[in-house]
Amino acid sequence: MFQYRFKRSFSSDPNLSDTIGDRLFDLMEATFPGLNDLAECGRKLGAPWEKASTPFIRFHDDVAITHVGVLEIPMVILGQRVTVGGIHGVATREEFRRRGYYREVMEEALEYCDQIYETLVLTTPEPEYYLPFGFRVVEEYIFHVQCSSKGNVDGWRILDFSDNQDLTLLHRLLETRAPVSHVVGVVNEKPVFFVNEGSRNLYYAEDLDLIACIEIESEKLHIFDLVSPKICSLKDILPRIPQLITEVIIYFHPELLDVENVQVLPHKLEDTVLMVRGKFAAEGEKFMLPPFCKVLGRGDCVSVLKPIYLLVLFYSNQKDNITRYEKNKQLIFKEF
């Protein structure tokens, strides 16, 4: 059976989606059921996943059997703007697993990234798969704040992406966003955010010019991300929630939220760990990699029916920008 490799950026070749897009997304949908719907949501919102990705693909005849994608994401790490690359959408067709194709394509992708980026990071529930590649585990943390807040007004509205004004507003805020933390934060990133968050409710406070990725569980507020040109304090957010809130859980370092008496706890988001290879300036600090950055990763090497999120990011010392955080969709991954 004829075999060949493929490596080219979607963004550098406008015809690429037409020539290999269907075959690639067929592989992705087989490995990550529901991914095509999320990718289509990103396209409708104006930031196609494939426009931001450099695919590494192995084919058998005309069938894509293994894929590793590389994204670039602008970040702030310890106050410095850096360019981070993300490996995502790692997949191998079930009938071609256990033949070394995943390792072969991943090594090719990492060789490419090592020429550009100083640091690689990933999240996984199976760290043993990455130790041989030189990755090490770095602990992440969440931040608890006790409070007693009963807002009198509903200061939020849900964005309507069928409304062009709301869509324009979302693009503006993502393009001009301040990092939610200067320890580890994200700026001016759209494709990953739209794929992971485009099908969720996003809440907008007009007077703050802020989009919040939040969930409320009884009297507990979970804050996953804040998208705004200026990060406001927690005291500005709570009065706009018209119910009693007694605890806030923050999924990023809260130094910009003006909070006190913060309880810092080690945390594994969806039972995953962060792994790092090479330089990572925030190592040893209390932080969490933005959950929305934990983009689709390996669907071919974890236990059957175990929901995980895998991300590989690559940190560079170039002074560009990159991605922020969020809560991910659960996807069922299959055994490699």
mmCIF file of C-alpha atoms in Angstrom:
data_model
loop_
_atom_site.group_PDB
_atom_site.id
_atom_site.type_symbol
_atom_site.label_atom_id
_atom_site.label_comp_id
_atom_site.label_asym_id
_atom_site.label_seq_id
_atom_site.Cartn_x
_atom_site.Cartn_y
_atom_site.Cartn_z
ATOM 1 C CA MET A 1 0.000 0.000 0.000
ATOM 2 C CA PHE A 2 1.424 3.372 -1.026
ATOM 3 C CA GLN A 3 2.471 5.599 1.891
ATOM 4 C CA TYR A 4 3.403 9.247 1.949
ATOM 5 C CA ARG A 5 3.754 12.155 4.346
ATOM 6 C CA PHE A 6 2.328 15.611 4.166
ATOM 7 C CA LYS A 7 3.342 18.840 5.905
ATOM 8 C CA ARG A 8 2.094 22.247 4.868
ATOM 9 C CA SER A 9 0.335 25.125 6.566
ATOM 10 C CA PHE A 10 -3.337 25.664 5.840
ATOM 11 C CA SER A 11 -2.743 29.398 6.219
ATOM 12 C CA SER A 12 -0.002 29.454 3.549
ATOM 13 C CA ASP A 13 -2.054 27.516 0.982
ATOM 14 C CA PRO A 14 -5.666 28.684 0.524
ATOM 15 C CA ASN A 15 -6.487 25.579 -1.537
ATOM 16 C CA LEU A 16 -5.299 23.146 1.106
ATOM 17 C CA SER A 17 -8.689 22.749 2.768
ATOM 18 C CA ASP A 18 -10.171 21.708 -0.561
ATOM 19 C CA THR A 19 -7.424 19.189 -1.357
ATOM 20 C CA ILE A 20 -7.012 17.390 1.982
ATOM 21 C CA GLY A 21 -9.563 18.973 4.311
ATOM 22 C CA ASP A 22 -12.264 16.333 3.905
ATOM 23 C CA ARG A 23 -9.811 13.463 4.433
ATOM 24 C CA LEU A 24 -8.288 15.106 7.495
ATOM 25 C CA PHE A 25 -11.619 15.919 9.106
ATOM 26 C CA ASP A 26 -12.855 12.397 8.398
ATOM 27 C CA LEU A 27 -9.925 11.128 10.481
ATOM 28 C CA MET A 28 -10.553 13.715 13.185
ATOM 29 C CA GLU A 29 -14.261 12.931 13.449
ATOM 30 C CA ALA A 30 -13.529 9.199 13.670
ATOM 31 C CA THR A 31 -11.154 9.851 16.582
ATOM 32 C CA PHE A 32 -12.913 12.784 18.279
ATOM 33 C CA PRO A 33 -16.668 12.396 17.685
ATOM 34 C CA GLY A 34 -18.262 15.832 17.553
ATOM 35 C CA LEU A 35 -15.099 17.693 16.579
ATOM 36 C CA ASN A 36 -16.403 18.568 13.120
ATOM 37 C CA ASP A 37 -19.347 20.387 14.700
ATOM 38 C CA LEU A 38 -16.989 22.372 16.939
ATOM 39 C CA ALA A 39 -14.719 23.199 13.987
ATOM 40 C CA GLU A 40 -17.730 24.315 11.947
ATOM 41 C CA CYS A 41 -18.753 26.572 14.819
ATOM 42 C CA GLY A 42 -15.302 28.195 14.665
ATOM 43 C CA ARG A 43 -15.658 28.729 10.918
ATOM 44 C CA LYS A 44 -19.046 30.409 11.332
ATOM 45 C CA LEU A 45 -17.586 32.697 13.977
ATOM 46 C CA GLY A 46 -14.843 33.763 11.572
ATOM 47 C CA ALA A 47 -11.740 31.949 12.831
ATOM 48 C CA PRO A 48 -11.423 28.592 11.036
ATOM 49 C CA TRP A 49 -9.368 25.987 12.870
ATOM 50 C CA GLU A 50 -7.636 24.909 9.655
ATOM 51 C CA LYS A 51 -6.499 28.453 8.844
ATOM 52 C CA ALA A 52 -4.388 28.471 12.001
ATOM 53 C CA SER A 53 -2.957 24.951 11.817
ATOM 54 C CA THR A 54 0.107 23.338 10.251
ATOM 55 C CA PRO A 55 -0.805 19.666 9.745
ATOM 56 C CA PHE A 56 1.585 16.721 9.841
ATOM 57 C CA ILE A 57 -0.231 13.805 8.212
ATOM 58 C CA ARG A 58 0.595 10.262 7.169
ATOM 59 C CA PHE A 59 -1.553 8.792 4.429
ATOM 60 C CA HIS A 60 -2.140 5.273 3.169
ATOM 61 C CA ASP A 61 -3.250 5.750 -0.418
ATOM 62 C CA ASP A 62 -5.792 8.595 -0.172
ATOM 63 C CA VAL A 63 -6.746 7.923 3.444
ATOM 64 C CA ALA A 64 -5.347 10.088 6.252
ATOM 65 C CA ILE A 65 -4.330 7.649 9.004
ATOM 66 C CA THR A 66 -2.294 9.799 11.444
ATOM 67 C CA HIS A 67 -2.323 13.532 12.166
ATOM 68 C CA VAL A 68 -0.481 15.944 14.449
ATOM 69 C CA GLY A 69 -1.320 19.642 14.115
ATOM 70 C CA VAL A 70 0.712 22.651 15.249
ATOM 71 C CA LEU A 71 -0.862 25.972 16.235
ATOM 72 C CA GLU A 72 0.758 29.241 17.243
ATOM 73 C CA ILE A 73 -0.695 31.041 20.248
ATOM 74 C CA PRO A 74 0.343 34.425 21.700
ATOM 75 C CA MET A 75 0.889 34.381 25.487
ATOM 76 C CA VAL A 76 2.187 36.415 28.393
ATOM 77 C CA ILE A 77 4.443 34.459 30.774
ATOM 78 C CA LEU A 78 5.876 36.247 33.803
ATOM 79 C CA GLY A 79 5.048 39.564 32.155
ATOM 80 C CA GLN A 80 6.825 38.796 28.868
ATOM 81 C CA ARG A 81 5.058 38.338 25.533
ATOM 82 C CA VAL A 82 6.092 35.041 23.974
ATOM 83 C CA THR A 83 5.017 32.931 21.033
ATOM 84 C CA VAL A 84 3.788 29.509 22.000
ATOM 85 C CA GLY A 85 3.009 26.688 19.611
ATOM 86 C CA GLY A 86 0.358 24.098 20.348
ATOM 87 C CA ILE A 87 0.252 20.523 19.151
ATOM 88 C CA HIS A 88 -3.362 19.523 18.751
ATOM 89 C CA GLY A 89 -5.687 17.084 17.066
ATOM 90 C CA VAL A 90 -3.334 14.131 17.467
ATOM 91 C CA ALA A 91 -5.107 11.124 15.978
ATOM 92 C CA THR A 92 -4.474 7.682 14.461
ATOM 93 C CA ARG A 93 -7.115 5.508 12.832
ATOM 94 C CA GLU A 94 -7.920 2.508 14.989
ATOM 95 C CA GLU A 95 -6.930 -0.082 12.378
ATOM 96 C CA PHE A 96 -3.484 1.544 11.985
ATOM 97 C CA ARG A 97 -2.612 1.828 15.675
ATOM 98 C CA ARG A 98 0.295 0.077 17.401
ATOM 99 C CA ARG A 99 2.451 0.354 14.274
ATOM 100 C CA GLY A 100 4.572 3.331 15.340
ATOM 101 C CA TYR A 101 2.843 5.899 13.113
ATOM 102 C CA TYR A 102 1.949 8.174 16.036
ATOM 103 C CA ARG A 103 5.555 8.260 17.300
ATOM 104 C CA GLU A 104 6.891 8.829 13.795
ATOM 105 C CA VAL A 105 4.605 11.780 13.030
ATOM 106 C CA MET A 106 4.924 13.264 16.526
ATOM 107 C CA GLU A 107 8.722 13.165 16.310
ATOM 108 C CA GLU A 108 8.555 14.912 12.938
ATOM 109 C CA ALA A 109 6.303 17.618 14.412
ATOM 110 C CA LEU A 110 8.546 18.064 17.453
ATOM 111 C CA GLU A 111 11.650 18.313 15.269
ATOM 112 C CA TYR A 112 9.903 21.099 13.347
ATOM 113 C CA CYS A 113 8.870 22.873 16.574
ATOM 114 C CA ASP A 114 12.309 22.570 18.173
ATOM 115 C CA GLN A 115 13.670 24.782 15.396
ATOM 116 C CA ILE A 116 11.278 27.576 16.372
ATOM 117 C CA TYR A 117 10.328 27.296 20.052
ATOM 118 C CA GLU A 118 12.327 27.052 23.258
ATOM 119 C CA THR A 119 9.764 25.220 25.368
ATOM 120 C CA LEU A 120 7.131 22.584 24.787
ATOM 121 C CA VAL A 121 4.223 21.923 27.144
ATOM 122 C CA LEU A 122 1.325 19.497 27.063
ATOM 123 C CA THR A 123 -1.467 18.276 29.299
ATOM 124 C CA THR A 124 -2.368 14.621 29.588
ATOM 125 C CA PRO A 125 -3.805 12.051 32.031
ATOM 126 C CA GLU A 126 -1.090 9.613 30.885
ATOM 127 C CA PRO A 127 2.292 11.264 31.601
ATOM 128 C CA GLU A 128 4.167 8.013 31.078
ATOM 129 C CA TYR A 129 3.634 8.351 27.321
ATOM 130 C CA TYR A 130 5.643 11.587 27.246
ATOM 131 C CA LEU A 131 8.512 10.954 29.648
ATOM 132 C CA PRO A 132 10.500 9.251 26.843
ATOM 133 C CA PHE A 133 10.176 12.477 24.807
ATOM 134 C CA GLY A 134 11.881 14.494 27.576
ATOM 135 C CA PHE A 135 8.746 15.961 29.167
ATOM 136 C CA ARG A 136 8.432 16.481 32.942
ATOM 137 C CA VAL A 137 5.361 17.094 35.105
ATOM 138 C CA VAL A 138 4.745 20.664 36.368
ATOM 139 C CA GLU A 139 2.064 21.172 39.021
ATOM 140 C CA GLU A 140 -0.919 23.467 38.387
ATOM 141 C CA TYR A 141 -3.128 25.270 40.913
ATOM 142 C CA ILE A 142 -6.596 26.718 41.373
ATOM 143 C CA PHE A 143 -7.453 29.661 43.610
ATOM 144 C CA HIS A 144 -10.327 29.719 46.143
ATOM 145 C CA VAL A 145 -11.806 32.897 47.608
ATOM 146 C CA GLN A 146 -14.521 32.910 50.309
ATOM 147 C CA CYS A 147 -17.078 35.703 50.082
ATOM 148 C CA SER A 148 -20.679 36.659 50.778
ATOM 149 C CA SER A 149 -22.107 38.501 47.809
ATOM 150 C CA LYS A 150 -25.744 38.965 46.831
ATOM 151 C CA GLY A 151 -25.996 41.099 43.740
ATOM 152 C CA ASN A 152 -29.132 43.216 43.212
ATOM 153 C CA VAL A 153 -28.970 43.399 39.445
ATOM 154 C CA ASP A 154 -28.328 41.056 36.563
ATOM 155 C CA GLY A 155 -25.436 42.860 34.928
ATOM 156 C CA TRP A 156 -24.817 40.261 32.226
ATOM 157 C CA ARG A 157 -26.377 39.241 28.950
ATOM 158 C CA ILE A 158 -25.629 36.184 26.852
ATOM 159 C CA LEU A 159 -23.993 36.996 23.537
ATOM 160 C CA ASP A 160 -25.985 36.076 20.448
ATOM 161 C CA PHE A 161 -23.601 35.000 17.684
ATOM 162 C CA SER A 162 -26.332 35.251 15.056
ATOM 163 C CA ASP A 163 -26.258 38.997 15.726
ATOM 164 C CA ASN A 164 -23.479 40.669 13.716
ATOM 165 C CA GLN A 165 -22.998 43.322 16.385
ATOM 166 C CA ASP A 166 -22.345 40.692 19.055
ATOM 167 C CA LEU A 167 -19.976 38.822 16.739
ATOM 168 C CA THR A 168 -18.088 42.042 15.997
ATOM 169 C CA LEU A 169 -17.910 42.729 19.743
ATOM 170 C CA LEU A 170 -16.456 39.266 20.418
ATOM 171 C CA HIS A 171 -13.781 39.687 17.727
ATOM 172 C CA ARG A 172 -12.872 43.134 19.059
ATOM 173 C CA LEU A 173 -12.438 41.919 22.618
ATOM 174 C CA LEU A 174 -10.409 38.857 21.616
ATOM 175 C CA GLU A 175 -8.120 41.047 19.493
ATOM 176 C CA THR A 176 -7.613 43.647 22.232
ATOM 177 C CA ARG A 177 -7.809 41.464 25.327
ATOM 178 C CA ALA A 178 -5.465 41.979 28.214
ATOM 179 C CA PRO A 179 -3.909 38.825 29.685
ATOM 180 C CA VAL A 180 -6.060 37.603 32.531
ATOM 181 C CA SER A 181 -2.827 37.074 34.476
ATOM 182 C CA HIS A 182 0.744 38.214 33.960
ATOM 183 C CA VAL A 183 1.968 34.912 35.407
ATOM 184 C CA VAL A 184 0.455 32.858 32.568
ATOM 185 C CA GLY A 185 -2.064 34.512 30.251
ATOM 186 C CA VAL A 186 -3.219 34.789 26.656
ATOM 187 C CA VAL A 187 -3.689 37.651 24.187
ATOM 188 C CA ASN A 188 -5.175 38.043 20.703
ATOM 189 C CA GLU A 189 -6.091 34.401 20.054
ATOM 190 C CA LYS A 190 -9.255 33.301 18.230
ATOM 191 C CA PRO A 191 -9.275 29.824 16.605
ATOM 192 C CA VAL A 192 -8.762 27.765 19.787
ATOM 193 C CA PHE A 193 -11.149 29.991 21.747
ATOM 194 C CA PHE A 194 -13.878 29.680 19.100
ATOM 195 C CA VAL A 195 -13.575 25.891 18.799
ATOM 196 C CA ASN A 196 -13.652 25.382 22.577
ATOM 197 C CA GLU A 197 -16.005 28.208 23.584
ATOM 198 C CA GLY A 198 -18.072 29.022 20.502
ATOM 199 C CA SER A 199 -20.869 26.621 21.440
ATOM 200 C CA ARG A 200 -21.045 27.769 25.091
ATOM 201 C CA ASN A 201 -22.851 30.691 26.629
ATOM 202 C CA LEU A 202 -20.578 33.710 26.939
ATOM 203 C CA TYR A 203 -21.672 36.503 29.290
ATOM 204 C CA TYR A 204 -21.127 40.170 28.491
ATOM 205 C CA ALA A 205 -21.156 43.086 30.964
ATOM 206 C CA GLU A 206 -21.527 46.217 28.845
ATOM 207 C CA ASP A 207 -20.458 48.691 31.530
ATOM 208 C CA LEU A 208 -17.238 46.705 32.083
ATOM 209 C CA ASP A 209 -16.767 45.878 28.383
ATOM 210 C CA LEU A 210 -15.977 42.346 29.528
ATOM 211 C CA ILE A 211 -16.865 38.812 28.420
ATOM 212 C CA ALA A 212 -16.847 36.222 31.191
ATOM 213 C CA CYS A 213 -16.498 32.457 30.812
ATOM 214 C CA ILE A 214 -18.169 31.419 34.051
ATOM 215 C CA GLU A 215 -20.330 28.741 35.618
ATOM 216 C CA ILE A 216 -22.396 28.853 38.800
ATOM 217 C CA GLU A 217 -22.761 25.714 40.905
ATOM 218 C CA SER A 218 -25.193 26.373 43.771
ATOM 219 C CA GLU A 219 -23.512 29.283 45.618
ATOM 220 C CA LYS A 220 -20.115 28.641 44.021
ATOM 221 C CA LEU A 221 -18.847 30.750 41.108
ATOM 222 C CA HIS A 222 -16.262 29.234 38.734
ATOM 223 C CA ILE A 223 -14.310 31.792 36.686
ATOM 224 C CA PHE A 224 -12.478 30.225 33.757
ATOM 225 C CA ASP A 225 -11.622 33.262 31.650
ATOM 226 C CA LEU A 226 -12.206 37.002 31.340
ATOM 227 C CA VAL A 227 -11.912 38.699 27.957
ATOM 228 C CA SER A 228 -11.535 42.463 28.125
ATOM 229 C CA PRO A 229 -9.033 45.217 27.301
ATOM 230 C CA LYS A 230 -8.704 45.746 31.052
ATOM 231 C CA ILE A 231 -9.147 43.096 33.734
ATOM 232 C CA CYS A 232 -11.470 44.366 36.454
ATOM 233 C CA SER A 233 -11.506 43.349 40.105
ATOM 234 C CA LEU A 234 -13.602 40.542 41.542
ATOM 235 C CA LYS A 235 -15.507 43.224 43.473
ATOM 236 C CA ASP A 236 -16.713 44.591 40.135
ATOM 237 C CA ILE A 237 -17.890 41.175 38.932
ATOM 238 C CA LEU A 238 -19.773 39.825 41.959
ATOM 239 C CA PRO A 239 -22.405 42.614 42.375
ATOM 240 C CA ARG A 240 -23.590 41.938 38.817
ATOM 241 C CA ILE A 241 -24.588 38.354 39.680
ATOM 242 C CA PRO A 242 -28.140 38.414 41.156
ATOM 243 C CA GLN A 243 -27.768 35.553 43.622
ATOM 244 C CA LEU A 244 -25.837 34.619 46.724
ATOM 245 C CA ILE A 245 -22.212 33.674 46.036
ATOM 246 C CA THR A 246 -20.197 32.319 48.971
ATOM 247 C CA GLU A 247 -17.171 30.894 47.170
ATOM 248 C CA VAL A 248 -15.269 31.766 44.012
ATOM 249 C CA ILE A 249 -12.942 29.313 42.255
ATOM 250 C CA ILE A 250 -10.536 30.953 39.814
ATOM 251 C CA TYR A 251 -8.750 28.939 37.124
ATOM 252 C CA PHE A 252 -5.842 31.361 36.609
ATOM 253 C CA HIS A 253 -3.531 33.331 38.868
ATOM 254 C CA PRO A 254 -5.765 36.080 40.370
ATOM 255 C CA GLU A 255 -3.202 38.847 40.932
ATOM 256 C CA LEU A 256 -5.185 41.228 38.705
ATOM 257 C CA LEU A 257 -8.529 40.580 40.441
ATOM 258 C CA ASP A 258 -7.577 42.454 43.636
ATOM 259 C CA VAL A 259 -8.468 39.617 46.006
ATOM 260 C CA GLU A 260 -7.201 38.762 49.481
ATOM 261 C CA ASN A 261 -7.033 35.622 51.624
ATOM 262 C CA VAL A 262 -6.735 33.365 48.610
ATOM 263 C CA GLN A 263 -6.455 29.639 49.241
ATOM 264 C CA VAL A 264 -4.152 28.051 46.668
ATOM 265 C CA LEU A 265 -4.638 24.343 45.975
ATOM 266 C CA PRO A 266 -2.958 21.915 43.583
ATOM 267 C CA HIS A 267 -5.431 20.920 40.917
ATOM 268 C CA LYS A 268 -5.690 18.499 38.008
ATOM 269 C CA LEU A 269 -8.233 19.711 35.481
ATOM 270 C CA GLU A 270 -10.163 16.652 34.306
ATOM 271 C CA ASP A 271 -7.460 14.478 35.925
ATOM 272 C CA THR A 272 -4.800 15.770 33.537
ATOM 273 C CA VAL A 273 -1.295 16.968 34.374
ATOM 274 C CA LEU A 274 0.821 19.640 32.754
ATOM 275 C CA MET A 275 4.119 18.479 31.294
ATOM 276 C CA VAL A 276 7.002 20.668 30.122
ATOM 277 C CA ARG A 277 10.012 20.051 27.929
ATOM 278 C CA GLY A 278 12.793 22.635 27.887
ATOM 279 C CA LYS A 279 12.584 26.166 29.282
ATOM 280 C CA PHE A 280 9.392 27.374 30.993
ATOM 281 C CA ALA A 281 9.711 30.662 32.886
ATOM 282 C CA ALA A 282 6.611 30.116 35.064
ATOM 283 C CA GLU A 283 7.831 26.797 36.441
ATOM 284 C CA GLY A 284 7.710 26.940 40.238
ATOM 285 C CA GLU A 285 5.022 29.651 40.220
ATOM 286 C CA LYS A 286 1.400 29.099 41.235
ATOM 287 C CA PHE A 287 -0.639 29.155 38.017
ATOM 288 C CA MET A 288 -2.907 27.184 35.746
ATOM 289 C CA LEU A 289 -2.566 26.880 32.005
ATOM 290 C CA PRO A 290 -5.750 28.478 30.645
ATOM 291 C CA PRO A 291 -8.239 25.616 30.284
ATOM 292 C CA PHE A 292 -9.442 26.714 26.837
ATOM 293 C CA CYS A 293 -5.843 26.306 25.656
ATOM 294 C CA LYS A 294 -6.046 22.623 26.425
ATOM 295 C CA VAL A 295 -7.031 21.894 22.867
ATOM 296 C CA LEU A 296 -7.796 18.516 21.345
ATOM 297 C CA GLY A 297 -4.901 16.144 21.642
ATOM 298 C CA ARG A 298 -4.278 12.472 21.563
ATOM 299 C CA GLY A 299 -7.217 10.310 20.835
ATOM 300 C CA ASP A 300 -5.123 7.217 20.333
ATOM 301 C CA CYS A 301 -3.160 6.306 23.430
ATOM 302 C CA VAL A 302 -5.428 6.479 26.445
ATOM 303 C CA SER A 303 -7.866 4.114 28.051
ATOM 304 C CA VAL A 304 -11.135 3.392 26.280
ATOM 305 C CA LEU A 305 -13.921 5.829 27.250
ATOM 306 C CA LYS A 306 -11.664 7.972 29.400
ATOM 307 C CA PRO A 307 -12.483 11.672 28.838
ATOM 308 C CA ILE A 308 -9.326 13.784 28.576
ATOM 309 C CA TYR A 309 -7.975 16.909 26.990
ATOM 310 C CA LEU A 310 -4.462 17.000 25.604
ATOM 311 C CA LEU A 311 -2.551 20.048 24.600
ATOM 312 C CA VAL A 312 1.014 20.492 23.551
ATOM 313 C CA LEU A 313 2.226 24.089 23.546
ATOM 314 C CA PHE A 314 5.565 25.391 22.432
ATOM 315 C CA TYR A 315 6.999 28.446 24.118
ATOM 316 C CA SER A 316 9.317 30.780 22.219
ATOM 317 C CA ASN A 317 11.174 33.882 23.299
ATOM 318 C CA GLN A 318 9.894 35.853 20.307
ATOM 319 C CA LYS A 319 7.990 38.966 21.413
ATOM 320 C CA ASP A 320 4.632 38.039 19.941
ATOM 321 C CA ASN A 321 1.407 37.204 21.763
ATOM 322 C CA ILE A 322 -0.592 34.112 22.613
ATOM 323 C CA THR A 323 -3.511 32.152 23.946
ATOM 324 C CA ARG A 324 -5.584 32.117 27.088
ATOM 325 C CA TYR A 325 -7.620 29.699 28.995
ATOM 326 C CA GLU A 326 -10.916 27.968 29.166
ATOM 327 C CA LYS A 327 -12.986 25.021 30.023
ATOM 328 C CA ASN A 328 -13.000 22.220 27.447
ATOM 329 C CA LYS A 329 -15.522 19.939 25.934
ATOM 330 C CA GLN A 330 -15.370 16.325 27.056
ATOM 331 C CA LEU A 331 -14.404 14.025 24.248
ATOM 332 C CA ILE A 332 -14.186 10.262 24.315
ATOM 333 C CA PHE A 333 -10.725 9.039 23.399
ATOM 334 C CA LYS A 334 -9.954 5.565 22.190
ATOM 335 C CA GLU A 335 -7.147 3.198 22.977
ATOM 336 C CA PHE A 336 -3.974 3.449 20.904
#
